Tab-separated table of C-alpha atoms in Angstrom:
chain	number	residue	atom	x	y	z
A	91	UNK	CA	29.225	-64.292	-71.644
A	92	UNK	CA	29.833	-62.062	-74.038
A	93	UNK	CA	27.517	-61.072	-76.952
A	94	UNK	CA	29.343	-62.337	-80.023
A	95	UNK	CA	28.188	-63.455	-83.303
A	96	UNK	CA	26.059	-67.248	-83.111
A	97	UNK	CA	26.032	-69.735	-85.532
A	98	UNK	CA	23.193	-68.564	-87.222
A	99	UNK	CA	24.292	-64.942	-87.047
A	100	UNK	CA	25.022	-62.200	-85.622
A	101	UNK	CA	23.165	-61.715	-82.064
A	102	UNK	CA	20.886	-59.253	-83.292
A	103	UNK	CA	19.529	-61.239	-85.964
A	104	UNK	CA	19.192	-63.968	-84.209
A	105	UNK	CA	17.335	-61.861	-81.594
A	106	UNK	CA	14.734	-60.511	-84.385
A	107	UNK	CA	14.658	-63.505	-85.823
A	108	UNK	CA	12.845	-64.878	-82.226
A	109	UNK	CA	10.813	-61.827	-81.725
A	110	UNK	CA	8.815	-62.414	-84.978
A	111	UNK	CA	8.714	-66.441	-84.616
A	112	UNK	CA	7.533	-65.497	-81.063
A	113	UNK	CA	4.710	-63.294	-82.105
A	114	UNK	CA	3.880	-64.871	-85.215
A	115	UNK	CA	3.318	-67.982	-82.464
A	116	UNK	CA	1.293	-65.649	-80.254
A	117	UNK	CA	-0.591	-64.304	-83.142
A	118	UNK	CA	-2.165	-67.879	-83.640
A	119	UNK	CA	-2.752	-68.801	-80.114
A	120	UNK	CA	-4.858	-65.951	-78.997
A	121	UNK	CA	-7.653	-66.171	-80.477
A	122	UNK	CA	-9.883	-64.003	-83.201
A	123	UNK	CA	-11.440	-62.766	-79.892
A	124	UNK	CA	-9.064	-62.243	-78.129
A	125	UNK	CA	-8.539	-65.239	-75.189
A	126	UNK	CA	-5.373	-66.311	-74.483
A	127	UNK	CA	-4.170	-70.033	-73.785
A	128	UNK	CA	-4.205	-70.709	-70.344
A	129	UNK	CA	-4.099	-73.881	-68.359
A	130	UNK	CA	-4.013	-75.077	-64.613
A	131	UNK	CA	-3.150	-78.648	-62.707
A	132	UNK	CA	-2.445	-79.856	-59.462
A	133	UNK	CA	0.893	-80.006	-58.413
A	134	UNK	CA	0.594	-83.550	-57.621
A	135	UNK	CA	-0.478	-84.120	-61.166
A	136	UNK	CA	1.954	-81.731	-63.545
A	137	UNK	CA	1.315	-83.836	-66.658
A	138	UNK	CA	-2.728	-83.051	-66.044
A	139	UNK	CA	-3.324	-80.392	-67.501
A	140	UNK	CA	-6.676	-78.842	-68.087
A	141	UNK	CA	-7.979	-75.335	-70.100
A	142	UNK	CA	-8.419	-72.153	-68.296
A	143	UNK	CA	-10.380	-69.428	-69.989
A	144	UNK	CA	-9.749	-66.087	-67.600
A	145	UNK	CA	-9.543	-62.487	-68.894
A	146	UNK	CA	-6.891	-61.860	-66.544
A	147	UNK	CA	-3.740	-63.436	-68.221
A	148	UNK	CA	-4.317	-61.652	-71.777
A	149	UNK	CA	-4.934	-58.547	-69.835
A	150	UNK	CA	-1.272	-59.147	-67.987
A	151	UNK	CA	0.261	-60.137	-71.298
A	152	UNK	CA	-1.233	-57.151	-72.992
A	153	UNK	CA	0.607	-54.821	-70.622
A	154	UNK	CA	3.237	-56.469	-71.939
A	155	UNK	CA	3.413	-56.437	-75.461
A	156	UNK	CA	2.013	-52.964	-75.253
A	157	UNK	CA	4.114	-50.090	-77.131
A	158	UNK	CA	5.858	-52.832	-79.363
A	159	UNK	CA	5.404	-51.293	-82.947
A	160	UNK	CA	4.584	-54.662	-84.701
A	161	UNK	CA	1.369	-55.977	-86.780
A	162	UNK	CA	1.331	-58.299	-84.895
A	163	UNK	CA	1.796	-56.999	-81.352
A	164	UNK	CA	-0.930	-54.365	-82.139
A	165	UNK	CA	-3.438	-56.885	-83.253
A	166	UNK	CA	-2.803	-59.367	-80.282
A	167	UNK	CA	-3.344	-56.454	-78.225
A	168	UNK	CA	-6.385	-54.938	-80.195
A	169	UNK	CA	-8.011	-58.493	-79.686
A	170	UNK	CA	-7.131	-58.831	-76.098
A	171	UNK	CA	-8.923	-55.210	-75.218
A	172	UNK	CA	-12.339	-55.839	-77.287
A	173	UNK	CA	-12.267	-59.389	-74.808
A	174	UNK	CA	-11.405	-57.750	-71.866
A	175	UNK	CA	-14.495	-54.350	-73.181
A	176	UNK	CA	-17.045	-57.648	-73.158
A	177	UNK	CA	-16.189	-59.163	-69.544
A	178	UNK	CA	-16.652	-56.139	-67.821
A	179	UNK	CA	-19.161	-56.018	-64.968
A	180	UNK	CA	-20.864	-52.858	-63.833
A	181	UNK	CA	-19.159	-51.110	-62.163
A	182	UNK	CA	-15.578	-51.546	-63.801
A	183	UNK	CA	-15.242	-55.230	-62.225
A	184	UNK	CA	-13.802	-58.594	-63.660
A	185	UNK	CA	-13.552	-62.251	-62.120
A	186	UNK	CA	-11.245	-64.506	-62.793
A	187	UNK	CA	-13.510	-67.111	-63.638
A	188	UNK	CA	-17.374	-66.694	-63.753
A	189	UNK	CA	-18.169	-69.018	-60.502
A	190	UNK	CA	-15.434	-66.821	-58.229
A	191	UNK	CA	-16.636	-63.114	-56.737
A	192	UNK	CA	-15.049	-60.195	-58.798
A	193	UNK	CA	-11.497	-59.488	-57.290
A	194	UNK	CA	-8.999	-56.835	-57.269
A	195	UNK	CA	-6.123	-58.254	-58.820
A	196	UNK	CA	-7.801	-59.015	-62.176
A	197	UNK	CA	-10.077	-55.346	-61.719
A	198	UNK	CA	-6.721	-53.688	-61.539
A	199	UNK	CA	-5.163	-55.234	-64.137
A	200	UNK	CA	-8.035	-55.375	-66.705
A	201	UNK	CA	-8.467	-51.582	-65.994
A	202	UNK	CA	-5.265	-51.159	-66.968
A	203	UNK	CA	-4.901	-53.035	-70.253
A	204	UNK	CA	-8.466	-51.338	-71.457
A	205	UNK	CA	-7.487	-47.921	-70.335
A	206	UNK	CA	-10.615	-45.594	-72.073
A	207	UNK	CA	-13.948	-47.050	-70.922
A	208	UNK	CA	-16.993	-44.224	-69.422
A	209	UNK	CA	-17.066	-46.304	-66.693
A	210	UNK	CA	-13.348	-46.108	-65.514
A	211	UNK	CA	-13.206	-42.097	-66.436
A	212	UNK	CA	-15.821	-42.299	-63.787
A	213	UNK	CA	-13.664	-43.868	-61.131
A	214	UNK	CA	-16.397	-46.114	-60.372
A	215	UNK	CA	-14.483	-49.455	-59.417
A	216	UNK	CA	-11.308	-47.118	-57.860
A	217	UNK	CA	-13.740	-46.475	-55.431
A	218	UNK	CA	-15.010	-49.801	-54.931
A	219	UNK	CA	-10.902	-51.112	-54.851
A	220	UNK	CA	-10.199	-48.399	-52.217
A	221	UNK	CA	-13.304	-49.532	-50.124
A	222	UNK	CA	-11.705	-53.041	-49.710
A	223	UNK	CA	-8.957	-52.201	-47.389
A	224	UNK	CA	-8.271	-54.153	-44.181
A	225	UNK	CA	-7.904	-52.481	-41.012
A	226	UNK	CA	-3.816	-51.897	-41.954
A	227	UNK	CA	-4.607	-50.518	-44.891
A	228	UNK	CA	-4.035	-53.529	-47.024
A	229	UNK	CA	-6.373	-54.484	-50.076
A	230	UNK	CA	-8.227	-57.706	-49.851
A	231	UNK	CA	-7.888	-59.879	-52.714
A	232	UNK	CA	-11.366	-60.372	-53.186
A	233	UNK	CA	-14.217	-57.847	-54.032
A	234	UNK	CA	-16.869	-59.026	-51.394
A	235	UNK	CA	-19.714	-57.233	-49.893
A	236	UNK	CA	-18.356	-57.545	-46.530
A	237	UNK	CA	-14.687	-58.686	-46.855
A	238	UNK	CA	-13.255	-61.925	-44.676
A	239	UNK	CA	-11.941	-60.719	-41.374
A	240	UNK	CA	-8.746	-62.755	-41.451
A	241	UNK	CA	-5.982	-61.410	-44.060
A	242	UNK	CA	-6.312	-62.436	-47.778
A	243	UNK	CA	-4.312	-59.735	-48.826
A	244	UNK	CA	-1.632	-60.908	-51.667
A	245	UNK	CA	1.302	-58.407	-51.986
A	246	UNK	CA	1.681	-59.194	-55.714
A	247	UNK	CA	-2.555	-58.308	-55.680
A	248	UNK	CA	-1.178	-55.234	-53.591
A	249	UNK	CA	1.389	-54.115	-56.263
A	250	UNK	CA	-0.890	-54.701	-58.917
A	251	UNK	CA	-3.971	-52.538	-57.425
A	252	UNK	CA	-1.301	-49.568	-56.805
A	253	UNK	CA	-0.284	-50.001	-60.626
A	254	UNK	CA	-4.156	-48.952	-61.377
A	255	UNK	CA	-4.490	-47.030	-58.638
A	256	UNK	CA	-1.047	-44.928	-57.996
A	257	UNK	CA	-0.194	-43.355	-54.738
A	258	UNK	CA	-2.865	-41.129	-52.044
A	259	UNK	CA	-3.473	-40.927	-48.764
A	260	UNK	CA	-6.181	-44.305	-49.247
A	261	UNK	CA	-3.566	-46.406	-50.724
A	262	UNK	CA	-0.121	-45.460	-48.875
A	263	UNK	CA	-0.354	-47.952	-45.703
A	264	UNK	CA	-0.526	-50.502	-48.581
A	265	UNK	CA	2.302	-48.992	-50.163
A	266	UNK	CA	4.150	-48.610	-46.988
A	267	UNK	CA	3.368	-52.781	-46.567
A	268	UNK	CA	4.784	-54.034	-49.705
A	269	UNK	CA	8.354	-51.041	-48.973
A	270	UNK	CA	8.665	-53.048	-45.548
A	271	UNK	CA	8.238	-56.351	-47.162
A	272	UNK	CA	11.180	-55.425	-49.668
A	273	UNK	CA	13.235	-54.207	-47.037
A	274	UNK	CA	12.981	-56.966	-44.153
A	275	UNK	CA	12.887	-59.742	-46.909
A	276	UNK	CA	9.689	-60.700	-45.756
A	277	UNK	CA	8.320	-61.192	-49.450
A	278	UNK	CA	7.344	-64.997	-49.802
A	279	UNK	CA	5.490	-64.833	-46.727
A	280	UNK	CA	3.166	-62.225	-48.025
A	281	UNK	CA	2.642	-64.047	-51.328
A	282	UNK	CA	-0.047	-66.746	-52.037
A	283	UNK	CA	-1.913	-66.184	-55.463
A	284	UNK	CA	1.748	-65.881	-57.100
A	285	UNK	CA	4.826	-67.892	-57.594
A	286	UNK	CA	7.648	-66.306	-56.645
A	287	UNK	CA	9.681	-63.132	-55.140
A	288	UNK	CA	10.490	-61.951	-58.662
A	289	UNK	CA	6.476	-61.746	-59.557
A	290	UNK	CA	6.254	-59.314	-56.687
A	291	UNK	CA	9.596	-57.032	-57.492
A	292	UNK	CA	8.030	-56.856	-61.397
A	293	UNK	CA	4.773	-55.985	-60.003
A	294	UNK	CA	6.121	-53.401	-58.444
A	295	UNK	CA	8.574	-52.252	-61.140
A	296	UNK	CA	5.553	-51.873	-63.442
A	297	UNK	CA	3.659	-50.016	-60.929
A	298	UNK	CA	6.916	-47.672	-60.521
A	299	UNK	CA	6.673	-47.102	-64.433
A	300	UNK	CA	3.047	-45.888	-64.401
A	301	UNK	CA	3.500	-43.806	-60.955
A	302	UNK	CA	6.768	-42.996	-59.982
A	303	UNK	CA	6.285	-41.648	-56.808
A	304	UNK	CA	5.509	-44.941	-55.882
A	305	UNK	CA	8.506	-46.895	-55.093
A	306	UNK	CA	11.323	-44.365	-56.251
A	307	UNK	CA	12.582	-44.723	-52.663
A	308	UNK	CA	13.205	-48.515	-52.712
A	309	UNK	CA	13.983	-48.793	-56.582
A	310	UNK	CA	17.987	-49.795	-56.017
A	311	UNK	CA	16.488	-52.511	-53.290
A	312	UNK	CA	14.170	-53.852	-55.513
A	313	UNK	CA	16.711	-53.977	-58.094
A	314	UNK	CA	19.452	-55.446	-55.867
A	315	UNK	CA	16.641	-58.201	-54.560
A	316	UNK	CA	16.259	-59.456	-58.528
A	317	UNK	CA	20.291	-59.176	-59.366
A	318	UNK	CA	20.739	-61.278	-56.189
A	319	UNK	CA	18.419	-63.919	-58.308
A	320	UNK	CA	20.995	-64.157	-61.114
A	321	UNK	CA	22.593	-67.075	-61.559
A	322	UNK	CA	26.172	-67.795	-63.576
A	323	UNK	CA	24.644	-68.891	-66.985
A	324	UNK	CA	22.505	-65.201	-67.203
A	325	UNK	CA	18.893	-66.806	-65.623
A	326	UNK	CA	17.100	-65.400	-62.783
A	327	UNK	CA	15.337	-68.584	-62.264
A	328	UNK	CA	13.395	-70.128	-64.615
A	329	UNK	CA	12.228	-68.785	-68.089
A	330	UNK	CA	9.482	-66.787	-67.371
A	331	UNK	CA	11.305	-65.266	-64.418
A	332	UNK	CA	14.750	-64.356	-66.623
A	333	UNK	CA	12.444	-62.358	-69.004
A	334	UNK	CA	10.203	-60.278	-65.890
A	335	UNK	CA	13.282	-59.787	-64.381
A	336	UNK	CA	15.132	-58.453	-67.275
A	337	UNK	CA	11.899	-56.304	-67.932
A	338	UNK	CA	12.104	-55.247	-64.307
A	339	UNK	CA	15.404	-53.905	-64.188
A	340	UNK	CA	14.972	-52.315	-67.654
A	341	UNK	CA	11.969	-50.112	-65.828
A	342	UNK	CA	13.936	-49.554	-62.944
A	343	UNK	CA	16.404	-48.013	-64.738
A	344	UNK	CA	19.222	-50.699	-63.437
A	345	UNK	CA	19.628	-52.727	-66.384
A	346	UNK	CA	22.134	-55.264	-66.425
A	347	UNK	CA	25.872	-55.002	-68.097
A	348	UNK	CA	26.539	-55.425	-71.236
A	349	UNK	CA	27.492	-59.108	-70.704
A	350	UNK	CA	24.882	-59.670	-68.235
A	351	UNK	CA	22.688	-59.035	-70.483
A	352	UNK	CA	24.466	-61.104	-73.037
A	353	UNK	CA	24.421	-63.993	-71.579
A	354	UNK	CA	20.465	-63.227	-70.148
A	355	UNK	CA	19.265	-63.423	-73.943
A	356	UNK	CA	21.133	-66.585	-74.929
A	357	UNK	CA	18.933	-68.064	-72.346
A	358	UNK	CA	15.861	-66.688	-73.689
A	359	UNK	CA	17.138	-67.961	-77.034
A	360	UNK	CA	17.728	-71.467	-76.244
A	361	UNK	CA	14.229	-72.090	-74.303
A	362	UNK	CA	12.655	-70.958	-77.902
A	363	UNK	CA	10.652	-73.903	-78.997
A	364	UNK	CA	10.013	-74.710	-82.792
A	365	UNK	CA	6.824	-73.368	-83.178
A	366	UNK	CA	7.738	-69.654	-81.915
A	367	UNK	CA	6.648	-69.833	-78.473
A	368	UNK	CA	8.331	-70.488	-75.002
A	369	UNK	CA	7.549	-73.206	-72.516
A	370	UNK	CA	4.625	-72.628	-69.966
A	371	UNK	CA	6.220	-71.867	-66.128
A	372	UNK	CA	4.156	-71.424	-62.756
A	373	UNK	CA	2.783	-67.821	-63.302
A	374	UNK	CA	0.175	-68.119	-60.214
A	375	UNK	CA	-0.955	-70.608	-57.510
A	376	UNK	CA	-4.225	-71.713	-55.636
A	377	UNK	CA	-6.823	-72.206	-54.257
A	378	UNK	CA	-8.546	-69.814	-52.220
A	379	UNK	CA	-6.342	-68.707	-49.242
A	380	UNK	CA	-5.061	-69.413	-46.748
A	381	UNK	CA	-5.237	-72.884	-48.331
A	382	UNK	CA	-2.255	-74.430	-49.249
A	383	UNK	CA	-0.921	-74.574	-52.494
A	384	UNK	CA	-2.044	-77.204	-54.492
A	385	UNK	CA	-2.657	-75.844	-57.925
A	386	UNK	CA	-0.333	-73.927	-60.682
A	387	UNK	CA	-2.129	-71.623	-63.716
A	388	UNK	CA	0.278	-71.457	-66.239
A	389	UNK	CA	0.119	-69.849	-70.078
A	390	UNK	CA	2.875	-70.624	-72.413
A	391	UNK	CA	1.204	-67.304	-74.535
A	392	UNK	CA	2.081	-64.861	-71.157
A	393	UNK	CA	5.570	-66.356	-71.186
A	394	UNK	CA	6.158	-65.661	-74.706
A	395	UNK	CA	4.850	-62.194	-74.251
A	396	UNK	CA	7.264	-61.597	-71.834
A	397	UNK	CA	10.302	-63.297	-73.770
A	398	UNK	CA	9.536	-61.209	-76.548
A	399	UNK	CA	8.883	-57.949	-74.591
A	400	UNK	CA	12.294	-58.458	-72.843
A	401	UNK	CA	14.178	-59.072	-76.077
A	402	UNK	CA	13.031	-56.391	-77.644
A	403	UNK	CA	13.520	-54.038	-75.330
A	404	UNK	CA	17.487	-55.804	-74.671
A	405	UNK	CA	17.930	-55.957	-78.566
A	406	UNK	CA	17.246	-51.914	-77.579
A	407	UNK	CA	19.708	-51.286	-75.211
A	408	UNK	CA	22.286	-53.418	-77.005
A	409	UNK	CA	21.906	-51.142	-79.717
A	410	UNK	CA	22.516	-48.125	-77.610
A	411	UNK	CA	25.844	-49.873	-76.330
């Protein structure tokens, strides 16, 4: 498809246009302090849905809209941090929800989205995420005094602790795990708290951005493995996964052509709702491994943040084109 003047205008109008409906949307939904809209249901129930309050999923989203120079953005994200400041635990830990042990994937992403806390310059909870390594050198999902024997180790959790973390001589057999996982397209097997492939190539992408040394070596696999997810009308899968992925290979530094990418953000377009904001996908799964799925945690405010993060970083490139 190529990108040609719509009905309403020309592509890039039409793509600002979105951007602001989506964050004016976002800008209600989160609220004054900061929680974003999350809910959860058994897959044998879709239509029940119930509320999820977790700091994790504003902290994810956060990352996303971060760097995007609109009132807006910046007070979403302003909120999102003074939430995230106030469900800290001593020593630099979060849960996911109050009842559940502190665990790494929401430590390492929560660390990330605050950035300056005393208690992070101190390097207090690196230590405790390096400490909860299996005997291959994989991190355990969960923060425990004495960690399960069997493996619980997620490699979306993986990517995400290595994001926070970057790349030493502690966290390299982890590293080395998720580079082996890309390259023998072992991925799904390794993946329980997430959704899809896709969630694990982003995860690493983003990592990538913040350390590059980290998976420089694999970046053109990584980026082949989420082309090979396109399909002919420009979507990578479902909504949610057409924005990561165009995200992804913006990071990677393998964005897609010009018509790829055309045809990628008339996708985004159409899933728009009338309120601003786009419809709610799978982002994660449980419960507790190794049981089997049964549950989906989905936030239609992370999936906007990621629709509008991707178009406004294509409405970029298009520009430069």
């Amino acid at each position: 498809m190529s990108v040609q003047p719509g009905r309403s205008g020309t592509i890039g109008a039409r793509m600002r246009r979105a951007i602001d409906h989506g964050l004016a949307f976002l800008d209600g939904a989160v609220s004054a302090e900061g929680v974003w809209r999350c809910q959860y249901y058994a897959l044998s129930t879709p239509v029940l849905r119930k509320p999820d309050t977790n700091p994790y999923v504003g902290a994810l989203g956060s990352l996303r809209l971060a760097g995007i120079a609109h009132p807006r953005a910046i007070s979403v994200v302003s909120r999102t941090r003074r939430h995230i400041g106030v469900s800290m635990e001593f020593p630099g830990v979060w849960r996911y929800w109050p009842h559940l042990p502190p665990d790494v994937d929401t430590t390492s992403t929560c660390s990330l989205a605050l950035g300056f806390h005393p208690w992070l310059l101190a390097g207090w909870n690196r230590e405790r995420l390096i400490r909860n390594r299996d005997g291959s050198g994989r991190i355990h999902t969960w923060l425990l005094d004495r960690p399960i024997e069997s493996l619980d180790a997620d490699a979306v959790v993986n990517a995400n602790a290595l994001a926070y973390l970057g790349l030493t001589a502690a966290t390299r057999r982890a590293r080395d795990w998720l580079v082996s996982l890309v390259k023998n397209g072992e991925e799904r097997e390794a993946i329980h708290y997430y959704w899809d492939p896709v969630d694990l190539y982003a995860a690493m992408a983003q990592a990538r951005q913040l350390h590059t040394t980290l998976f420089d070596d694999v970046r053109p696999l990584v980026a082949t493995r989420i082309r090979d997810r396109r399909v002919r009308d420009g979507s990578y899968g479902d909504v949610l996964r057409t924005a990561i992925a165009l995200l992804s290979l913006d990071s990677l530094g393998c964005p897609p052509s010009r018509d790829e990418l055309g045809a990628s953000v008339h996708v985004l377009l159409m899933e728009q709702q009338a309120d601003g904001g786009w419809p709610a996908c799978p982002l994660s799964s449980g419960p507790l491994w190794p049981g089997k799925r049964r549950f989906a945690f989905v936030s239609r405010c992370y999936d906007t943040a990621c629709c509008v993060a991707a178009l406004v970083r294509a409405s970029a490139a298009l520009d430069r084109r």
